[in-house]
Amino acid sequence: MLDADNGVVVQSFSIKLDFLTEHVSPEVEQLTKQIDDEVREQSKLNVQREVIQAQLAVLESNRALGSEKEGASVEQVNQMLELVSRRMSEVLLADIEIKEKIAAIDKNIEKLKSQLDEAQQKTGQTVNQVVVKFYTAKAVTSNVKLSYVIPDAGWVPTYDVRVNSITQPVKLSYKANVFQNSGINWDKVNLTLSSGNPSEGAQAPKLQPWYLDFYQDYSSSKMARSIPRPAPAPVAEMAAGANAPELDGAMAPRAKSSLSDYVVTDAGGVNTRFSISLPYNIASDGKGHSVTIKDVDVQGDYRYVVVPKIEPDAFLQVQLKDWEQLNLLPGKSSIFFEGSFVGQGYINIAEAKETLDLSLGRDKKIIVNRENGKQLTSKAEFFGNSVSQQYSFVTSVKNTRKEPIKLVVMDQMPLSRDSAITIDGLKYDGASYDKDTGNVQWALDLPANQSEKFTLSYTVKYPKDKRVSNL
C-alpha cells in the first residue's frame, strides 16, 4: 500500500524485479569482511615464515663457515657455533608458533565460509523496485508512505510461568520470539504483533458436491481401460485471486508455508494485536529474538493431581479463572517453581473450559505410594465354569509441606468389552465414580505433615477356559 499527503495523488504503482543491483545482506557483508581479515592476517604470517626461512639459511651458512674458518681457535669456533645454534633455536620456535597460528586461522576460515554459504542461501533473492506515478496540480513537498508484506517474518508466542509459593499469584510473562529474514536489519523499531496471518484466506470455504461411484478394475480388459477414471480424491483448491479454498467434497491438509509454520492464528478468528512501545533491534538472520509483551500476576487455585497407577509423583496444577481476559495464544512455556526451573510446558487454550489448567511440574515434597496389587490380590476361586478373582490397591499420600494442599487422586476400575467378563464388588471409599470411563477420583484438603490412604477394590469374573487380557 502506498500513500502520499499534501494533495499528491497516487495514480498508479507497480513492482518490478531489478536484476542489475546486487543485493547483499548485512550478515553476508560481515562474514565476508571477517574472512578477508583472516586471509590478510594469514598472509602476514606467511611473510614472517619466509623471513624465518631466510634467517635459517643465513645461520646455516654461518655455521658451516665458522667450522671451516682457518686460524680460528677451538674456543672461538665453539662460541660461534653456540651462538648460531641458540639463534636457530629461537627462530625455529618462532616458526612453530607461526605455523600453529596459521593452522588456527585455516580452521576459522573454514567455519566462516560454511556460515557464509548458509547466509547466502537464505538471502539469495532479487531486488524489487517500486515504480510510482504521482499527480499534483502544483509543485509541493509530500511525504510518501510505503507499506508491504514480507513472507519471511513472523513471531511465536512463548511464556514464562513463575510460582514462588502456592499461596501467591502466578507470575505470567508473555513473550514473543520475533524472526525476520527480509535482508534488512530492523534497528530501533516499534513492533506491533498480530495473531492474524496475511497469507491465509479471509473468506469462508465453499463446499462442492461430493459424488461417490463404484470402483472400476481398469486392468481387467481393454474396454475397462477405455472407461474414463473417476475424479480424484477430494482436495482443497485455491481459486486464483479469490483467497478462498473451495472443497471438492472433503478437506485435505495443506502444506504450510514458512510463515504459516511460525505465525500463530487465533482460533476464534479475531486477530489480537500487541503494540510494543519499547524499540527493538531485530537482525535479518532468521533467528528468534525474544521480545517481552507484558508481565501479569494471575490469581489461580492450586491443586496437586496424583495418578499413582501411572506415575508415583504428585503434579502441581494451577487453575486460572477469567483466562479469556489475558488474550493468550497457544505456545510453549518455561516453568519456574520456588525459584528453580522445573521444565517445559505448553499452554493450549483449545483445551480450556471454565478454567485454564497449567501444569507446574512434579513436587517431591508430596510423597506418593501405591502398594503392589499382588500382595493384596486374592487367589483365583473356581465356581463351576467360572473364575472369580478379587483385586485391591491402596494408595498413600503424605504432605510434607508446611502448608495444607488441595489434593486430587485419580485411579480407575476396569471396563468389560465382553458380556462374559463381569466386574462387580466395586469399592472406592467415598470417591466419585464414572461408570462410562471407569475413572475414580478423590478430592480433599490434606493438612501439612499429614497423610491419607485411598483404597480401591473390585472383583473380576470370567469363564475358566478363557484368559483375560490387560488384567
Short mmCIF file of N, CA and C in Angstrom, two decimals, residues 10-110:
data_model
loop_
_atom_site.label_atom_id
_atom_site.label_comp_id
_atom_site.label_asym_id
_atom_site.label_seq_id
_atom_site.Cartn_x
_atom_site.Cartn_y
_atom_site.Cartn_z
N VAL A 10 -1.70 9.40 -5.79
CA VAL A 10 -1.00 8.25 -6.36
C VAL A 10 -1.88 7.68 -7.48
N GLN A 11 -1.46 7.91 -8.72
CA GLN A 11 -2.24 7.43 -9.86
C GLN A 11 -2.08 5.93 -10.07
N SER A 12 -0.87 5.46 -9.94
CA SER A 12 -0.61 4.04 -10.13
C SER A 12 0.76 3.70 -9.57
N PHE A 13 0.94 2.46 -9.27
CA PHE A 13 2.29 2.00 -8.91
C PHE A 13 2.41 0.53 -9.28
N SER A 14 3.62 0.13 -9.56
CA SER A 14 3.89 -1.25 -9.96
C SER A 14 5.20 -1.70 -9.35
N ILE A 15 5.39 -3.00 -9.33
CA ILE A 15 6.61 -3.58 -8.77
C ILE A 15 7.30 -4.38 -9.86
N LYS A 16 8.59 -4.16 -10.00
CA LYS A 16 9.36 -4.92 -10.98
C LYS A 16 10.65 -5.39 -10.34
N LEU A 17 11.22 -6.42 -10.91
CA LEU A 17 12.46 -7.01 -10.39
C LEU A 17 13.66 -6.28 -10.97
N ASP A 18 14.64 -6.03 -10.11
CA ASP A 18 15.89 -5.40 -10.52
C ASP A 18 16.99 -6.46 -10.45
N PHE A 19 17.41 -6.94 -11.61
CA PHE A 19 18.44 -7.98 -11.67
C PHE A 19 19.85 -7.40 -11.73
N LEU A 20 19.97 -6.08 -11.88
CA LEU A 20 21.28 -5.46 -12.02
C LEU A 20 21.88 -5.08 -10.67
N THR A 21 21.03 -4.70 -9.73
CA THR A 21 21.52 -4.30 -8.42
C THR A 21 21.83 -5.53 -7.59
N GLU A 22 23.04 -5.60 -7.10
CA GLU A 22 23.44 -6.75 -6.28
C GLU A 22 22.94 -6.56 -4.86
N HIS A 23 22.25 -7.55 -4.37
CA HIS A 23 21.69 -7.49 -3.01
C HIS A 23 22.55 -8.34 -2.08
N VAL A 24 23.14 -7.68 -1.12
CA VAL A 24 23.98 -8.37 -0.14
C VAL A 24 23.45 -8.05 1.25
N SER A 25 23.14 -9.07 2.01
CA SER A 25 22.60 -8.86 3.34
C SER A 25 23.70 -8.41 4.29
N PRO A 26 23.33 -7.73 5.39
CA PRO A 26 24.35 -7.33 6.38
C PRO A 26 25.13 -8.51 6.94
N GLU A 27 24.47 -9.65 7.12
CA GLU A 27 25.17 -10.84 7.63
C GLU A 27 26.23 -11.30 6.65
N VAL A 28 25.90 -11.31 5.34
CA VAL A 28 26.88 -11.71 4.33
C VAL A 28 28.04 -10.74 4.29
N GLU A 29 27.75 -9.44 4.38
CA GLU A 29 28.81 -8.43 4.38
C GLU A 29 29.75 -8.63 5.56
N GLN A 30 29.18 -8.87 6.74
CA GLN A 30 30.01 -9.05 7.93
C GLN A 30 30.88 -10.29 7.83
N LEU A 31 30.30 -11.40 7.37
CA LEU A 31 31.07 -12.64 7.24
C LEU A 31 32.16 -12.49 6.18
N THR A 32 31.85 -11.84 5.07
CA THR A 32 32.86 -11.62 4.03
C THR A 32 34.02 -10.80 4.56
N LYS A 33 33.71 -9.76 5.35
CA LYS A 33 34.77 -8.93 5.93
C LYS A 33 35.61 -9.74 6.91
N GLN A 34 34.98 -10.59 7.71
CA GLN A 34 35.74 -11.41 8.66
C GLN A 34 36.68 -12.37 7.92
N ILE A 35 36.20 -12.96 6.83
CA ILE A 35 37.05 -13.86 6.05
C ILE A 35 38.22 -13.09 5.44
N ASP A 36 37.95 -11.90 4.90
CA ASP A 36 39.04 -11.09 4.32
C ASP A 36 40.07 -10.72 5.38
N ASP A 37 39.61 -10.38 6.58
CA ASP A 37 40.55 -10.04 7.67
C ASP A 37 41.41 -11.24 8.05
N GLU A 38 40.80 -12.42 8.10
CA GLU A 38 41.56 -13.63 8.44
C GLU A 38 42.58 -13.96 7.35
N VAL A 39 42.18 -13.83 6.09
CA VAL A 39 43.11 -14.10 4.98
C VAL A 39 44.27 -13.11 5.01
N ARG A 40 43.98 -11.85 5.31
CA ARG A 40 45.03 -10.83 5.38
C ARG A 40 46.01 -11.15 6.51
N GLU A 41 45.48 -11.56 7.65
CA GLU A 41 46.35 -11.92 8.77
C GLU A 41 47.19 -13.15 8.43
N GLN A 42 46.59 -14.09 7.72
CA GLN A 42 47.32 -15.29 7.31
C GLN A 42 48.45 -14.94 6.35
N SER A 43 48.22 -13.98 5.46
CA SER A 43 49.27 -13.55 4.52
C SER A 43 50.44 -12.93 5.27
N LYS A 44 50.16 -12.14 6.30
CA LYS A 44 51.23 -11.54 7.10
C LYS A 44 52.07 -12.63 7.78
N LEU A 45 51.39 -13.65 8.30
CA LEU A 45 52.12 -14.73 8.95
C LEU A 45 52.97 -15.52 7.95
N ASN A 46 52.48 -15.69 6.74
CA ASN A 46 53.27 -16.39 5.72
C ASN A 46 54.53 -15.59 5.36
N VAL A 47 54.41 -14.26 5.34
CA VAL A 47 55.59 -13.43 5.09
C VAL A 47 56.60 -13.61 6.22
N GLN A 48 56.12 -13.67 7.46
CA GLN A 48 57.03 -13.88 8.59
C GLN A 48 57.73 -15.23 8.47
N ARG A 49 57.03 -16.23 7.97
CA ARG A 49 57.66 -17.54 7.78
C ARG A 49 58.75 -17.48 6.71
N GLU A 50 58.50 -16.73 5.65
CA GLU A 50 59.52 -16.58 4.61
C GLU A 50 60.77 -15.90 5.17
N VAL A 51 60.58 -14.89 6.02
CA VAL A 51 61.72 -14.22 6.66
C VAL A 51 62.48 -15.20 7.54
N ILE A 52 61.73 -16.03 8.27
CA ILE A 52 62.38 -17.02 9.14
C ILE A 52 63.19 -18.01 8.31
N GLN A 53 62.65 -18.45 7.18
CA GLN A 53 63.38 -19.38 6.33
C GLN A 53 64.68 -18.76 5.82
N ALA A 54 64.62 -17.47 5.48
CA ALA A 54 65.83 -16.77 5.04
C ALA A 54 66.84 -16.68 6.17
N GLN A 55 66.36 -16.40 7.39
CA GLN A 55 67.26 -16.33 8.54
C GLN A 55 67.92 -17.68 8.80
N LEU A 56 67.15 -18.74 8.67
CA LEU A 56 67.71 -20.07 8.89
C LEU A 56 68.79 -20.39 7.85
N ALA A 57 68.56 -19.97 6.62
CA ALA A 57 69.57 -20.21 5.58
C ALA A 57 70.86 -19.48 5.89
N VAL A 58 70.75 -18.23 6.34
CA VAL A 58 71.95 -17.45 6.70
C VAL A 58 72.67 -18.08 7.88
N LEU A 59 71.92 -18.48 8.90
CA LEU A 59 72.53 -19.09 10.07
C LEU A 59 73.21 -20.41 9.71
N GLU A 60 72.59 -21.19 8.84
CA GLU A 60 73.18 -22.46 8.42
C GLU A 60 74.50 -22.23 7.69
N SER A 61 74.53 -21.21 6.82
CA SER A 61 75.78 -20.92 6.11
C SER A 61 76.85 -20.41 7.05
N ASN A 62 76.47 -19.59 8.04
CA ASN A 62 77.44 -19.09 9.02
C ASN A 62 78.00 -20.22 9.86
N ARG A 63 77.16 -21.19 10.19
CA ARG A 63 77.65 -22.32 10.98
C ARG A 63 78.67 -23.12 10.18
N ALA A 64 78.41 -23.29 8.88
CA ALA A 64 79.36 -24.03 8.03
C ALA A 64 80.67 -23.27 7.88
N LEU A 65 80.56 -21.94 7.69
CA LEU A 65 81.77 -21.13 7.55
C LEU A 65 82.58 -21.10 8.84
N GLY A 66 81.87 -21.05 9.98
CA GLY A 66 82.57 -20.99 11.26
C GLY A 66 83.37 -22.24 11.53
N SER A 67 82.85 -23.39 11.15
CA SER A 67 83.56 -24.64 11.41
C SER A 67 84.75 -24.82 10.47
N GLU A 68 84.72 -24.12 9.30
CA GLU A 68 85.80 -24.27 8.32
C GLU A 68 86.78 -23.10 8.35
N LYS A 69 86.56 -22.13 9.21
CA LYS A 69 87.40 -20.93 9.23
C LYS A 69 88.82 -21.27 9.68
N GLU A 70 89.79 -20.83 8.85
CA GLU A 70 91.19 -21.12 9.16
C GLU A 70 91.73 -20.12 10.17
N GLY A 71 92.59 -20.61 11.03
CA GLY A 71 93.24 -19.75 12.01
C GLY A 71 92.43 -19.50 13.25
N ALA A 72 91.18 -19.95 13.29
CA ALA A 72 90.34 -19.75 14.48
C ALA A 72 90.62 -20.84 15.49
N SER A 73 90.65 -20.40 16.74
CA SER A 73 90.89 -21.38 17.80
C SER A 73 89.64 -22.22 18.02
N VAL A 74 89.86 -23.31 18.73
CA VAL A 74 88.72 -24.19 19.02
C VAL A 74 87.68 -23.46 19.85
N GLU A 75 88.14 -22.64 20.78
CA GLU A 75 87.20 -21.91 21.63
C GLU A 75 86.37 -20.92 20.82
N GLN A 76 87.00 -20.24 19.86
CA GLN A 76 86.28 -19.29 19.01
C GLN A 76 85.24 -20.00 18.14
N VAL A 77 85.65 -21.15 17.60
CA VAL A 77 84.71 -21.90 16.77
C VAL A 77 83.51 -22.36 17.61
N ASN A 78 83.78 -22.86 18.83
CA ASN A 78 82.69 -23.32 19.68
C ASN A 78 81.74 -22.18 20.06
N GLN A 79 82.31 -21.01 20.34
CA GLN A 79 81.48 -19.86 20.68
C GLN A 79 80.57 -19.47 19.51
N MET A 80 81.14 -19.48 18.30
CA MET A 80 80.35 -19.13 17.12
C MET A 80 79.24 -20.16 16.88
N LEU A 81 79.60 -21.44 17.00
CA LEU A 81 78.59 -22.48 16.78
C LEU A 81 77.49 -22.41 17.84
N GLU A 82 77.87 -22.11 19.10
CA GLU A 82 76.87 -21.99 20.15
C GLU A 82 75.93 -20.81 19.90
N LEU A 83 76.49 -19.70 19.43
CA LEU A 83 75.68 -18.53 19.11
C LEU A 83 74.70 -18.82 17.98
N VAL A 84 75.22 -19.48 16.95
CA VAL A 84 74.37 -19.82 15.80
C VAL A 84 73.27 -20.80 16.21
N SER A 85 73.64 -21.80 17.04
CA SER A 85 72.65 -22.79 17.47
C SER A 85 71.56 -22.14 18.31
N ARG A 86 71.96 -21.24 19.23
CA ARG A 86 70.97 -20.58 20.07
C ARG A 86 70.01 -19.73 19.23
N ARG A 87 70.58 -19.03 18.27
CA ARG A 87 69.74 -18.19 17.42
C ARG A 87 68.82 -19.04 16.53
N MET A 88 69.33 -20.17 16.04
CA MET A 88 68.50 -21.05 15.22
C MET A 88 67.35 -21.63 16.04
N SER A 89 67.61 -21.96 17.32
CA SER A 89 66.54 -22.47 18.18
C SER A 89 65.43 -21.44 18.35
N GLU A 90 65.84 -20.19 18.56
CA GLU A 90 64.84 -19.13 18.71
C GLU A 90 64.01 -18.97 17.44
N VAL A 91 64.67 -19.01 16.31
CA VAL A 91 63.97 -18.83 15.03
C VAL A 91 63.05 -20.01 14.75
N LEU A 92 63.50 -21.24 15.03
CA LEU A 92 62.67 -22.42 14.79
C LEU A 92 61.44 -22.43 15.70
N LEU A 93 61.61 -22.04 16.97
CA LEU A 93 60.46 -21.97 17.88
C LEU A 93 59.45 -20.92 17.40
N ALA A 94 59.97 -19.80 16.92
CA ALA A 94 59.08 -18.77 16.37
C ALA A 94 58.33 -19.29 15.15
N ASP A 95 59.01 -20.11 14.34
CA ASP A 95 58.36 -20.67 13.15
C ASP A 95 57.24 -21.64 13.55
N ILE A 96 57.46 -22.42 14.61
CA ILE A 96 56.41 -23.34 15.09
C ILE A 96 55.18 -22.56 15.55
N GLU A 97 55.40 -21.48 16.30
CA GLU A 97 54.28 -20.67 16.77
C GLU A 97 53.49 -20.08 15.60
N ILE A 98 54.21 -19.62 14.58
CA ILE A 98 53.53 -19.03 13.42
C ILE A 98 52.72 -20.10 12.68
N LYS A 99 53.28 -21.31 12.54
CA LYS A 99 52.54 -22.38 11.86
C LYS A 99 51.27 -22.74 12.63
N GLU A 100 51.33 -22.74 13.96
CA GLU A 100 50.14 -23.02 14.76
C GLU A 100 49.08 -21.94 14.56
N LYS A 101 49.52 -20.68 14.48
CA LYS A 101 48.57 -19.59 14.24
C LYS A 101 47.93 -19.72 12.86
N ILE A 102 48.72 -20.10 11.86
CA ILE A 102 48.19 -20.26 10.50
C ILE A 102 47.16 -21.39 10.47
N ALA A 103 47.46 -22.49 11.18
CA ALA A 103 46.51 -23.62 11.22
C ALA A 103 45.20 -23.21 11.89
N ALA A 104 45.30 -22.42 12.98
CA ALA A 104 44.09 -21.95 13.66
C ALA A 104 43.27 -21.04 12.76
N ILE A 105 43.96 -20.19 12.00
CA ILE A 105 43.25 -19.30 11.07
C ILE A 105 42.57 -20.10 9.98
N ASP A 106 43.23 -21.16 9.49
CA ASP A 106 42.62 -22.02 8.47
C ASP A 106 41.30 -22.61 8.96
N LYS A 107 41.29 -23.10 10.21
CA LYS A 107 40.06 -23.67 10.76
C LYS A 107 38.96 -22.61 10.87
N ASN A 108 39.35 -21.42 11.32
CA ASN A 108 38.36 -20.35 11.47
C ASN A 108 37.80 -19.92 10.13
N ILE A 109 38.66 -19.88 9.10
CA ILE A 109 38.20 -19.51 7.76
C ILE A 109 37.20 -20.54 7.24
N GLU A 110 37.46 -21.82 7.48
CA GLU A 110 36.53 -22.86 7.03
C GLU A 110 35.17 -22.70 7.71
#
